[in-house]
Coordinates of C-alpha atoms in Angstrom, one line a residue:
M1 CA 70.5 40.3 112.5
R2 CA 73.4 38.3 110.7
N3 CA 76.5 39.4 109.4
Q4 CA 78.6 37.9 107.9
T5 CA 81.5 40.4 107.4
R6 CA 84.2 40.0 109.2
I7 CA 85.0 44.0 110.1
I8 CA 84.4 46.2 112.7
I9 CA 84.8 50.5 111.7
E10 CA 83.6 52.6 114.5
N11 CA 84.3 56.4 115.6
V12 CA 84.7 57.4 112.7
K13 CA 86.1 61.2 112.5
P14 CA 84.5 63.7 111.5
Q15 CA 81.1 63.6 111.7
L16 CA 78.2 65.4 113.3
D17 CA 75.3 64.3 115.3
N18 CA 75.5 60.8 114.3
G19 CA 75.9 62.0 110.9
A20 CA 73.0 64.0 111.3
F21 CA 74.3 66.9 109.6
A22 CA 77.1 67.8 107.4
I23 CA 81.0 68.8 107.6
K24 CA 82.3 72.7 106.4
R25 CA 85.2 73.2 104.4
I26 CA 85.7 75.5 101.8
V27 CA 86.8 75.2 97.5
G28 CA 90.0 73.6 97.5
Q29 CA 90.7 72.7 101.6
Y30 CA 90.9 68.8 103.1
I31 CA 89.2 66.6 105.3
H32 CA 91.1 64.3 107.1
V33 CA 89.1 60.7 108.3
T34 CA 90.5 59.3 110.7
A35 CA 88.1 55.6 111.9
D36 CA 89.4 52.0 114.0
V37 CA 89.0 49.1 112.0
F38 CA 89.7 46.0 112.9
G39 CA 88.2 41.7 112.1
D40 CA 89.0 38.4 114.1
G41 CA 92.9 36.6 113.8
H42 CA 95.1 37.7 112.7
D43 CA 94.9 38.7 109.1
L44 CA 96.1 41.7 107.4
I45 CA 92.9 44.1 106.2
E46 CA 92.5 47.1 103.9
V47 CA 90.6 50.2 104.5
A48 CA 89.7 52.7 101.7
L49 CA 88.2 56.0 102.9
K50 CA 85.4 56.3 99.5
Y51 CA 83.9 60.1 98.6
K52 CA 82.6 61.6 95.1
H53 CA 80.5 64.7 95.2
E54 CA 77.2 65.2 94.7
S55 CA 77.2 65.5 90.9
D56 CA 79.6 62.4 90.7
K57 CA 78.8 58.6 89.2
N58 CA 81.3 56.9 90.7
W59 CA 83.4 57.0 94.2
S60 CA 87.0 57.9 94.4
E61 CA 88.9 56.0 97.4
V62 CA 92.3 56.5 98.9
R63 CA 93.9 53.9 100.6
M64 CA 94.1 54.8 104.8
K65 CA 96.6 53.7 106.3
P66 CA 97.0 52.4 109.6
T67 CA 98.2 54.6 112.8
Q68 CA 98.5 52.6 116.4
N69 CA 95.9 50.6 118.4
D70 CA 94.0 49.6 115.2
G71 CA 93.6 53.4 113.9
Y72 CA 93.5 54.4 110.0
E73 CA 93.4 58.2 108.7
A74 CA 92.9 59.3 105.1
T75 CA 92.6 62.3 103.4
F76 CA 90.8 64.1 99.9
Q77 CA 90.3 67.1 98.9
V78 CA 87.2 68.8 98.1
E79 CA 87.4 70.2 95.0
K80 CA 83.8 71.9 94.1
Q81 CA 80.7 73.8 96.0
G82 CA 77.8 71.1 97.0
F83 CA 77.4 68.3 99.3
Y84 CA 80.5 65.6 99.0
T85 CA 79.5 61.9 100.3
Y86 CA 82.9 59.7 102.2
Q87 CA 82.4 56.9 103.9
I88 CA 84.7 53.7 105.3
E89 CA 85.4 50.4 103.5
G90 CA 87.2 47.2 104.9
W91 CA 88.0 44.1 104.3
V92 CA 90.2 40.5 105.7
D93 CA 92.1 40.9 102.0
Y94 CA 93.2 36.5 101.0
A95 CA 95.3 37.7 98.4
L96 CA 97.7 39.9 100.7
N97 CA 97.2 37.2 103.4
W98 CA 98.7 35.0 100.8
Q99 CA 101.4 36.5 100.4
H100 CA 102.5 37.9 103.2
G101 CA 102.1 34.4 105.4
T102 CA 103.4 32.2 102.2
E103 CA 107.0 35.2 102.3
R104 CA 106.7 34.0 106.2
K105 CA 107.1 30.5 105.6
I106 CA 109.9 30.8 102.7
H107 CA 111.5 33.0 105.5
D108 CA 112.0 30.1 107.2
S109 CA 113.2 28.3 104.6
Q110 CA 110.1 26.1 104.4
H111 CA 108.5 24.7 101.0
V112 CA 105.8 26.5 99.4
K113 CA 104.6 24.5 96.1
S114 CA 100.8 24.2 97.3
E115 CA 100.7 28.5 98.5
L116 CA 102.4 29.2 94.9
L117 CA 99.8 26.8 93.4
E118 CA 97.2 29.1 95.7
G119 CA 99.0 32.7 94.7
A120 CA 98.4 31.5 90.5
E121 CA 94.6 31.6 91.7
Y122 CA 94.7 34.8 93.2
V123 CA 96.8 36.1 90.6
K124 CA 94.1 35.0 87.8
A125 CA 91.4 36.5 89.8
I126 CA 92.6 39.9 88.9
Q127 CA 93.7 39.5 85.4
K128 CA 90.1 40.8 84.0
Q129 CA 90.5 43.9 85.5
A130 CA 94.4 44.8 85.1
T131 CA 96.0 47.3 82.1
K132 CA 97.6 45.7 78.7
E133 CA 101.2 46.3 80.3
E134 CA 100.0 44.5 83.8
K135 CA 98.1 41.7 82.4
A136 CA 100.7 39.9 80.7
Y137 CA 103.0 40.2 83.3
L138 CA 100.1 38.7 85.4
K139 CA 99.8 36.0 83.2
E140 CA 104.3 35.3 83.2
V141 CA 103.7 35.2 87.3
E142 CA 100.9 32.7 87.4
K143 CA 102.9 30.0 84.7
I144 CA 105.3 30.3 86.5
F145 CA 104.1 29.8 90.3
K146 CA 102.9 26.4 88.2
S147 CA 105.8 25.1 87.1
E148 CA 108.2 23.3 89.6
K149 CA 111.5 23.8 87.2
D150 CA 110.8 27.5 88.3
Y151 CA 110.4 27.2 92.0
H152 CA 113.5 29.8 92.9
E153 CA 112.0 32.2 90.5
A154 CA 108.3 31.5 91.6
I155 CA 108.9 32.6 94.8
Q156 CA 110.8 35.3 94.2
H157 CA 107.7 36.8 92.9
A158 CA 106.0 35.8 94.9
M159 CA 107.5 37.8 97.4
S160 CA 107.9 41.2 95.1
P161 CA 106.8 44.8 95.8
E162 CA 105.4 44.9 92.4
L163 CA 103.0 42.3 92.8
T164 CA 102.0 43.9 96.1
A165 CA 101.3 46.9 94.7
I166 CA 99.1 45.1 92.4
F167 CA 96.8 43.3 94.6
K168 CA 96.2 46.3 96.5
K169 CA 95.2 47.6 93.2
Y170 CA 92.9 45.2 92.9
P171 CA 91.3 43.7 96.1
E172 CA 88.6 41.1 95.9
R173 CA 86.9 43.0 99.2
F174 CA 85.0 40.0 99.4
L175 CA 82.8 40.4 102.2
A176 CA 83.4 43.7 102.5
N177 CA 81.9 45.5 105.7
T178 CA 80.9 49.3 105.2
S179 CA 80.7 52.5 107.1
A180 CA 77.4 55.0 106.9
E181 CA 77.9 58.1 104.5
L182 CA 78.2 60.7 106.1
Q183 CA 77.7 64.0 104.4
A184 CA 80.4 67.4 104.0
Y185 CA 79.0 70.8 102.3
V186 CA 81.3 73.3 100.5
D187 CA 81.0 76.6 100.0
R188 CA 82.7 79.1 98.6
K189 CA 85.9 81.1 100.0
K190 CA 84.6 84.0 100.9
A191 CA 81.7 81.3 103.3
L192 CA 85.7 80.9 105.1
F193 CA 87.3 84.7 104.5
S194 CA 85.4 88.0 104.5
T195 CA 86.1 91.3 106.4
W196 CA 83.1 92.8 107.0
Y197 CA 81.5 96.7 107.1
E198 CA 79.1 98.3 108.2
F199 CA 77.0 101.2 108.8
F200 CA 73.5 102.8 108.6
P201 CA 72.2 103.7 105.3
R202 CA 70.0 106.6 106.4
S203 CA 73.4 108.0 108.7
A204 CA 75.8 108.4 104.7
S205 CA 74.3 111.9 104.0
Q206 CA 77.0 114.9 103.3
E207 CA 74.6 117.1 104.3
P208 CA 73.7 117.6 108.7
G209 CA 69.9 116.9 109.0
K210 CA 69.5 115.3 105.8
H211 CA 68.3 111.2 105.5
G212 CA 71.0 109.3 103.7
T213 CA 70.1 107.3 100.6
F214 CA 72.0 105.0 98.3
K215 CA 73.4 107.6 95.6
D216 CA 74.9 108.5 99.2
C217 CA 76.3 105.0 100.4
E218 CA 77.7 105.0 96.4
R219 CA 79.3 107.5 97.5
L220 CA 81.2 106.3 100.2
L221 CA 82.1 102.8 98.7
P222 CA 85.7 103.9 97.5
R223 CA 85.8 104.6 101.7
V224 CA 85.1 101.2 102.6
A225 CA 86.9 99.7 99.6
E226 CA 90.3 101.1 100.6
M227 CA 90.1 101.1 104.3
G228 CA 90.0 96.6 102.7
F229 CA 86.4 95.5 103.9
D230 CA 85.0 92.9 100.9
T231 CA 81.7 92.6 103.0
L232 CA 79.6 95.3 103.3
Y233 CA 76.1 95.1 105.2
F234 CA 73.4 97.3 105.8
P235 CA 71.0 97.4 108.3
P236 CA 67.6 96.5 107.4
I237 CA 66.6 99.1 103.7
H238 CA 62.8 98.1 104.1
P239 CA 59.9 100.4 105.0
I240 CA 59.7 101.6 109.5
G241 CA 56.8 101.3 110.6
E242 CA 55.1 104.6 111.7
V243 CA 52.5 102.3 114.6
N244 CA 54.2 101.8 117.8
R245 CA 57.7 104.0 116.3
K246 CA 60.6 103.5 118.9
G247 CA 61.5 107.6 119.5
K248 CA 65.1 109.0 120.2
N249 CA 68.0 106.3 122.9
N250 CA 64.4 103.8 122.5
A251 CA 62.2 106.3 123.4
T252 CA 58.6 104.7 123.9
N253 CA 57.0 107.5 122.5
A254 CA 58.0 109.3 119.1
E255 CA 57.9 112.4 118.7
P256 CA 57.7 114.3 115.2
G257 CA 60.6 114.1 113.0
D258 CA 61.5 110.6 114.6
V259 CA 62.4 108.2 111.8
G260 CA 62.5 105.0 113.8
S261 CA 64.9 102.0 114.0
P262 CA 65.0 99.8 111.0
W263 CA 64.2 96.2 112.4
G264 CA 60.4 98.0 113.1
I265 CA 60.1 96.6 109.3
G266 CA 56.9 97.5 107.2
S267 CA 55.0 100.3 106.8
Q268 CA 51.8 101.4 104.4
Y269 CA 54.8 101.9 101.5
G270 CA 55.7 97.8 101.9
G271 CA 57.1 95.1 103.6
H272 CA 60.0 92.9 103.3
K273 CA 60.0 93.2 99.9
A274 CA 60.5 97.1 99.3
T275 CA 63.1 99.8 100.1
H276 CA 62.2 102.9 102.2
P277 CA 61.1 105.4 100.0
D278 CA 64.0 108.1 101.6
L279 CA 66.6 105.5 101.1
G280 CA 65.7 105.2 97.0
T281 CA 64.2 102.6 95.0
I282 CA 65.2 98.9 94.1
D283 CA 66.4 100.7 90.8
D284 CA 69.2 102.8 93.5
F285 CA 70.1 98.8 95.7
K286 CA 70.6 97.1 92.6
A287 CA 73.2 99.8 91.7
L288 CA 74.3 100.8 94.4
V289 CA 75.3 96.4 94.5
Q290 CA 76.8 97.0 91.5
A291 CA 79.4 99.1 91.5
A292 CA 80.2 97.5 95.2
K293 CA 81.2 94.6 93.6
V294 CA 83.3 96.8 90.9
L295 CA 85.1 97.7 94.3
G296 CA 85.3 94.1 95.0
I297 CA 82.2 94.2 98.0
E298 CA 79.6 92.8 98.1
V299 CA 76.1 93.6 100.1
A300 CA 75.0 91.6 102.6
M301 CA 71.2 92.3 103.3
D302 CA 69.5 92.1 106.5
Y303 CA 67.4 89.1 106.5
A304 CA 65.1 89.8 110.1
L305 CA 61.8 88.1 110.0
Q306 CA 59.7 90.4 112.2
A307 CA 56.9 93.2 111.8
A308 CA 56.1 96.8 112.2
P309 CA 52.3 96.8 113.7
D310 CA 51.6 98.4 110.3
H311 CA 53.9 96.2 108.3
P312 CA 51.7 94.1 104.9
W313 CA 51.3 91.0 106.7
V314 CA 49.6 91.6 109.5
K315 CA 46.2 93.0 107.9
E316 CA 46.5 91.0 105.5
H317 CA 47.5 87.1 107.7
K318 CA 46.9 88.0 110.6
E319 CA 47.2 84.2 111.3
W320 CA 50.8 84.1 111.3
F321 CA 51.0 86.9 114.4
K322 CA 50.3 85.8 118.1
W323 CA 46.7 87.7 119.2
R324 CA 46.3 87.7 123.1
P325 CA 42.2 87.5 124.0
D326 CA 42.3 91.5 124.2
G327 CA 42.6 92.1 120.7
T328 CA 45.6 92.4 120.7
V329 CA 48.6 91.4 119.6
Q330 CA 51.8 90.9 121.5
Y331 CA 54.6 92.3 120.4
A332 CA 58.5 91.0 121.1
E333 CA 60.1 90.9 124.2
N334 CA 63.9 90.4 125.4
P335 CA 63.3 91.1 129.3
P336 CA 64.4 93.8 130.4
K337 CA 64.2 95.0 126.9
K338 CA 61.1 95.9 125.0
Y339 CA 60.1 96.6 121.8
Q340 CA 56.7 97.6 121.2
D341 CA 57.3 98.8 117.7
I342 CA 58.0 94.7 116.6
Q343 CA 55.6 92.0 116.5
P344 CA 57.2 88.9 116.4
I345 CA 55.8 86.2 114.2
Y346 CA 53.9 82.8 114.6
F347 CA 56.3 80.2 113.4
E348 CA 53.2 78.1 115.8
S349 CA 50.1 79.0 113.1
A350 CA 48.3 76.7 110.9
D351 CA 49.4 77.7 108.5
W352 CA 52.7 77.6 109.0
E353 CA 53.1 76.6 104.9
N354 CA 52.1 79.0 103.0
L355 CA 54.0 81.2 105.8
W356 CA 57.5 79.2 105.4
N357 CA 56.9 79.6 101.9
E358 CA 56.1 83.7 102.0
L359 CA 59.5 83.7 103.7
L360 CA 61.8 81.7 101.1
S361 CA 60.4 83.8 98.4
T362 CA 61.1 87.3 100.9
A363 CA 64.7 85.8 100.4
L364 CA 65.2 84.8 97.0
F365 CA 63.6 87.7 95.7
W366 CA 66.4 90.1 96.9
I367 CA 68.9 87.0 95.9
E368 CA 67.1 86.7 91.7
E369 CA 66.2 90.7 91.6
C370 CA 68.9 92.3 93.4
D371 CA 71.6 90.0 92.9
I372 CA 72.4 89.8 96.8
K373 CA 74.5 86.4 97.9
V374 CA 75.0 87.2 101.7
F375 CA 72.9 88.2 104.6
R376 CA 73.3 89.0 108.3
V377 CA 70.2 87.1 110.0
D378 CA 68.5 88.5 112.4
N379 CA 67.6 86.8 115.2
P380 CA 68.0 83.5 114.1
H381 CA 67.9 81.8 118.0
T382 CA 64.2 82.6 118.0
K383 CA 63.0 81.0 114.6
P384 CA 62.8 77.4 115.0
F385 CA 65.6 75.5 114.1
Y386 CA 64.5 73.3 111.3
F387 CA 62.6 76.5 109.5
W388 CA 66.9 77.4 108.9
G389 CA 67.0 73.9 108.0
W390 CA 64.9 73.8 105.1
L391 CA 65.2 77.4 104.3
I392 CA 69.0 77.4 103.9
S393 CA 68.6 74.5 102.1
E394 CA 66.1 75.3 99.7
I395 CA 68.3 78.7 99.0
K396 CA 71.5 76.8 98.5
K397 CA 69.7 74.3 96.0
K398 CA 69.2 77.0 93.6
H399 CA 71.9 79.6 94.6
P400 CA 74.8 77.6 96.0
D401 CA 77.1 81.3 96.1
V402 CA 74.2 82.6 98.4
L403 CA 76.3 82.9 103.0
F404 CA 73.9 83.2 106.0
L405 CA 75.3 85.1 108.9
S406 CA 74.4 84.0 112.1
E407 CA 74.0 86.8 114.4
A408 CA 72.6 84.8 118.2
F409 CA 74.0 86.5 121.0
T410 CA 72.4 82.6 123.2
R411 CA 74.0 79.5 124.8
P412 CA 76.3 77.7 123.4
K413 CA 74.7 75.1 122.9
I414 CA 70.9 76.8 120.3
M415 CA 74.1 79.1 118.7
N416 CA 75.8 75.3 117.5
E417 CA 72.7 74.1 116.1
L418 CA 72.0 77.0 114.1
A419 CA 75.7 75.9 112.7
K420 CA 74.7 72.5 111.7
Q421 CA 71.3 73.4 110.3
G422 CA 73.2 75.3 107.8
F423 CA 74.5 79.2 108.8
T424 CA 77.5 79.6 106.9
Q425 CA 79.0 81.7 109.9
S426 CA 77.9 83.1 113.6
Y427 CA 78.9 85.8 115.1
T428 CA 80.6 84.5 118.7
Y429 CA 81.7 85.6 122.5
F430 CA 84.2 87.2 121.6
T431 CA 82.1 90.6 121.7
W432 CA 83.0 89.7 126.1
R433 CA 85.9 87.8 126.1
N434 CA 89.3 90.3 127.0
T435 CA 92.0 88.4 129.6
K436 CA 94.4 85.9 128.1
Q437 CA 93.0 83.1 129.4
E438 CA 89.1 84.0 128.5
L439 CA 90.7 84.4 124.7
Q440 CA 92.9 81.4 124.6
Q441 CA 90.5 78.8 125.9
Y442 CA 87.5 80.6 123.9
V443 CA 90.1 80.3 120.6
E444 CA 90.6 75.9 121.6
E445 CA 87.2 75.5 121.5
L446 CA 86.8 77.4 118.9
T447 CA 89.6 75.4 116.8
Q448 CA 90.3 73.1 119.0
T449 CA 87.0 70.4 119.8
E450 CA 84.4 69.0 117.1
Q451 CA 83.4 72.9 116.8
K452 CA 85.8 73.3 114.0
E453 CA 84.3 70.8 111.7
F454 CA 80.4 72.8 111.6
Y455 CA 80.8 76.2 113.2
R456 CA 83.1 79.4 111.6
P457 CA 83.1 82.2 113.6
N458 CA 83.2 85.8 112.8
F459 CA 85.0 88.7 115.7
W460 CA 82.9 92.0 116.0
P461 CA 84.5 93.9 118.4
N462 CA 81.0 95.9 118.4
T463 CA 77.1 96.3 116.9
P464 CA 74.4 99.0 116.9
D465 CA 73.5 96.7 119.5
I466 CA 76.7 96.2 121.4
N467 CA 79.3 98.3 123.2
P468 CA 80.7 96.5 125.5
F469 CA 81.9 97.7 128.4
G470 CA 85.4 96.5 127.8
L471 CA 85.1 99.9 124.8
Q472 CA 83.1 102.3 126.6
F473 CA 85.1 105.7 127.4
A474 CA 88.2 103.2 125.7
N475 CA 91.5 104.9 124.2
E476 CA 93.0 104.6 120.8
S477 CA 95.0 101.1 122.9
K478 CA 92.3 99.4 123.1
H479 CA 90.7 99.9 119.8
L480 CA 93.9 99.0 118.2
Q481 CA 94.3 96.1 120.2
R482 CA 90.1 94.4 119.8
Y483 CA 90.9 95.0 116.7
F484 CA 93.8 93.6 115.6
L485 CA 92.5 90.1 118.4
A486 CA 89.3 90.2 116.1
A487 CA 91.6 89.6 112.4
T488 CA 94.1 87.9 113.4
L489 CA 92.3 84.8 115.6
S490 CA 89.0 84.9 113.5
S491 CA 89.3 84.4 109.3
S492 CA 85.9 86.2 109.7
V493 CA 86.0 89.5 110.5
G494 CA 83.6 93.2 111.0
I495 CA 82.7 96.5 112.6
Y496 CA 80.3 99.2 112.9
G497 CA 81.6 102.3 111.6
P498 CA 82.7 104.7 112.2
V499 CA 81.5 104.1 115.4
F500 CA 84.3 102.1 116.1
E501 CA 87.1 103.3 114.4
Y502 CA 85.5 106.6 115.4
M503 CA 85.8 105.5 119.1
V504 CA 82.5 106.8 119.4
S505 CA 81.8 104.9 122.4
T506 CA 79.2 106.6 126.0
P507 CA 77.2 104.4 127.1
M508 CA 73.3 105.2 127.4
A509 CA 73.7 104.4 131.4
A510 CA 76.4 102.7 133.5
G511 CA 76.2 98.7 133.6
K512 CA 74.4 99.4 130.1
E513 CA 75.7 97.8 127.0
E514 CA 73.8 100.5 124.9
Y515 CA 74.8 103.5 123.3
L516 CA 74.0 107.1 124.2
N517 CA 72.3 108.6 121.6
S518 CA 72.1 105.0 119.3
E519 CA 71.7 105.5 115.2
K520 CA 69.3 103.2 115.7
Y521 CA 67.2 105.4 116.6
E522 CA 67.8 108.3 114.6
V523 CA 70.1 108.9 111.4
Y524 CA 73.5 110.8 112.7
H525 CA 75.8 113.0 109.8
W526 CA 79.7 111.8 110.1
D527 CA 83.1 113.6 108.6
W528 CA 83.3 111.0 106.7
N529 CA 87.0 112.3 105.2
H530 CA 88.1 111.9 108.5
K531 CA 91.5 110.1 108.9
N532 CA 93.1 108.2 112.1
K533 CA 95.6 106.2 113.6
L534 CA 93.2 103.9 114.1
I535 CA 92.1 103.8 110.1
M536 CA 96.0 103.8 108.7
L537 CA 96.0 100.5 111.2
I538 CA 92.7 99.1 110.3
T539 CA 93.8 99.5 107.0
R540 CA 97.3 97.8 106.8
L541 CA 96.1 94.5 108.8
N542 CA 93.1 93.8 106.6
F543 CA 95.5 95.0 104.1
L544 CA 97.3 92.3 105.3
R545 CA 95.5 89.5 106.1
R546 CA 94.4 89.8 101.8
A547 CA 98.3 88.6 102.5
H548 CA 98.8 85.5 104.1
E549 CA 96.5 82.4 103.5
S550 CA 97.8 82.0 107.3
L551 CA 95.4 85.0 107.9
Q552 CA 92.8 83.4 105.9
Q553 CA 91.6 81.1 108.4
T554 CA 91.3 80.1 111.5
N555 CA 92.1 76.6 112.8
N556 CA 95.2 76.6 112.5
I557 CA 96.4 77.7 114.9
I558 CA 99.1 77.5 117.5
F559 CA 99.6 79.6 120.8
C560 CA 102.8 80.7 122.3
D561 CA 104.1 80.8 125.9
T562 CA 104.7 83.9 127.9
G563 CA 106.4 85.7 130.8
S564 CA 103.1 88.3 130.9
D565 CA 99.3 87.6 131.6
S566 CA 99.5 90.9 129.5
V567 CA 100.9 89.2 126.1
M568 CA 99.5 87.1 124.2
A569 CA 101.3 85.2 121.3
Y570 CA 99.8 83.2 118.6
I571 CA 101.1 81.7 115.5
K572 CA 99.1 81.1 112.0
Y573 CA 99.8 78.9 109.2
N574 CA 97.8 78.0 106.3
D575 CA 98.1 74.0 105.4
N576 CA 100.8 73.3 103.3
F577 CA 103.2 75.1 105.9
S578 CA 104.1 77.9 103.6
D579 CA 103.1 81.1 105.4
R580 CA 103.2 81.4 108.9
T581 CA 102.6 84.9 110.8
L582 CA 103.0 84.7 115.1
M583 CA 101.5 87.6 116.5
V584 CA 102.3 89.4 119.7
V585 CA 99.2 91.8 120.9
S586 CA 99.5 93.8 124.7
L587 CA 96.2 93.7 126.2
N588 CA 97.5 96.4 128.2
D589 CA 96.2 99.3 127.0
Q590 CA 97.9 101.8 129.6
F591 CA 101.3 101.7 130.1
P592 CA 104.5 99.8 127.9
I593 CA 105.7 96.1 128.6
Q594 CA 109.3 94.1 128.7
T595 CA 108.6 89.7 128.5
S596 CA 109.4 87.7 126.5
V597 CA 107.4 84.6 124.4
R598 CA 108.4 81.0 123.9
I599 CA 108.6 79.6 120.2
P600 CA 107.0 76.1 119.9
I601 CA 110.4 74.9 118.2
E602 CA 108.9 71.6 118.7
K603 CA 105.7 72.7 116.6
I604 CA 107.2 74.2 114.0
G605 CA 111.0 73.3 113.4
S606 CA 113.0 75.7 112.5
N607 CA 114.9 77.8 114.5
P608 CA 116.7 80.1 114.3
L609 CA 113.6 81.6 112.5
Q610 CA 114.2 85.3 110.4
L611 CA 111.2 86.8 111.7
T612 CA 109.7 90.9 109.1
D613 CA 107.6 93.3 111.2
Q614 CA 104.8 93.4 108.5
I615 CA 103.5 96.7 109.5
T616 CA 107.2 98.4 110.7
G617 CA 109.5 96.9 108.2
N618 CA 111.2 95.6 110.5
T619 CA 114.1 92.2 110.7
Y620 CA 114.7 90.0 114.0
W621 CA 116.2 87.2 114.3
W622 CA 114.8 84.7 117.0
D623 CA 117.4 82.2 117.9
K624 CA 116.1 81.1 121.6
E625 CA 113.5 79.6 122.9
W626 CA 112.7 82.4 125.2
N627 CA 112.8 86.0 122.6
F628 CA 112.6 89.7 124.6
V629 CA 109.1 91.5 122.9
E630 CA 108.5 95.2 124.4
L631 CA 104.7 96.7 123.2
K632 CA 104.0 100.2 123.7
P633 CA 99.9 101.3 123.8
E634 CA 100.5 103.3 120.7
L635 CA 101.0 100.2 118.9
P636 CA 100.3 97.3 120.9
F637 CA 101.2 94.8 118.9
H638 CA 103.7 93.4 116.1
L639 CA 102.1 91.6 113.5
F640 CA 105.4 89.4 112.4
K641 CA 106.5 87.1 108.5
I642 CA 108.1 83.7 110.4
A643 CA 110.7 83.2 106.3

């Protein structure tokens, strides 16, 4: 292929899979772009970073600065939701080359009459683009360059920074080369910073033995708000299948009165566009969503693409399910787990286009009918990747505020692909990372590799499906540690409550990460007025997350050395370094620990440090590289504001 340009552009970052996917940002963040750009010979080159929002007609640009080994870098800020396109342009700048070469000759005491005449041509060529004041200056310089009697004045102008600035402002860009266009998708702030609380609506009743309603949930909204949660997530609120309904503790056969699993969606009362009759009507749900909004809470719905055997889809669209030779439908399995009450959707169906459209229609129904803007998506890794890319893209076209949390605990590449396809946030392996080495290594993977460009983690210590071994029969100190780690390592965090804050953690059996008498299969009655120390400290931590910008992002983190493998320490900071926090946490829930923490002065650039503990209010001065700390099980962490 013939190409006359003299500029090579390589290794442009950030980009995902050679530009196949958009990187992610939120409104107000920056995109720092680097590339290797060079040309043949010794000519000076100029490099620009060009960018525009999808609604812009014209490109904006910022000139890139050279770094090392032909590297260049520049940064731009994203100010609106939606897609941004960015690319790099490079060119040999002949006017600047003329100025640079002429200046070297002048310093070598060479006579540059011919060079000045050449410079007059460069000066003349840019006058049409210049402002009125610049044009007057350029005409005067052109005149002087052509005048032999003004030679000494001419060489001063030839070397002047004013002329350099104008040449840079109006480059000719002859035979410029451009990189491929790359994209970034920009979400609202909640995509990055959110605090989730999950409970089962059917367990919201004040009366023992009575099925909860949406009205009961409204009564609990102040509790959720007071604890500092901004997202209230409900398991599926749809009718629950009666055929193959599960009993308590996942029993295959339900007893009379058993309520079944909310994830077994669909019955004679409707499917994915209906509410469970015992919870209330769609109008009741709308009222709940609006009442939550008044308190600063967004209600997140579970988007679970599966069906109970008596879901209307099974009768009306048999081709959307896989039928076995004996005439039965293949139920869902995740060996050794079996879900006889759930039939997976058959995405290989010949009627796939109608299927996709119905699934899109289902999401749009709740968005447009009930003002839902957040979905937690159940097991997205068991559905085609390209389906999710299409669905999320179609929804974002009409409703850019809608966010999607991927509930996929599976292999890393699959979780990454879902994030690339458009999921806003993702569940993580945090639930199973317990040691200092495991936690630090995992967070560094999330924040210091390519994952930081597309994978927004949401740290959950527990879920209705996961009663992790580390929390089984765990004491208060362990629960405090896990919430503190989740809430300060990640900008998005969630808990399944009130199970977590009431420290309910008895497993179904030894070696099983499932709850005994799981709420997934029965209605619970909780004392929602109960208060304890864990609730108090969760509330305080959630307040501090709102108060400190450094805790509202994940990627700006520096781990500190400590004198103990049972103590972690890390610094978080916002983009302009105006807000800095230091977290020190014990991983030992049994005994006090005394150790020391090393402050990386070479990275944070100040000593001594004034630290104010945001939990106790105590103030300390740390004036050494290594500083003493003591942590006790009763309060196993410090959260310091760095002055």
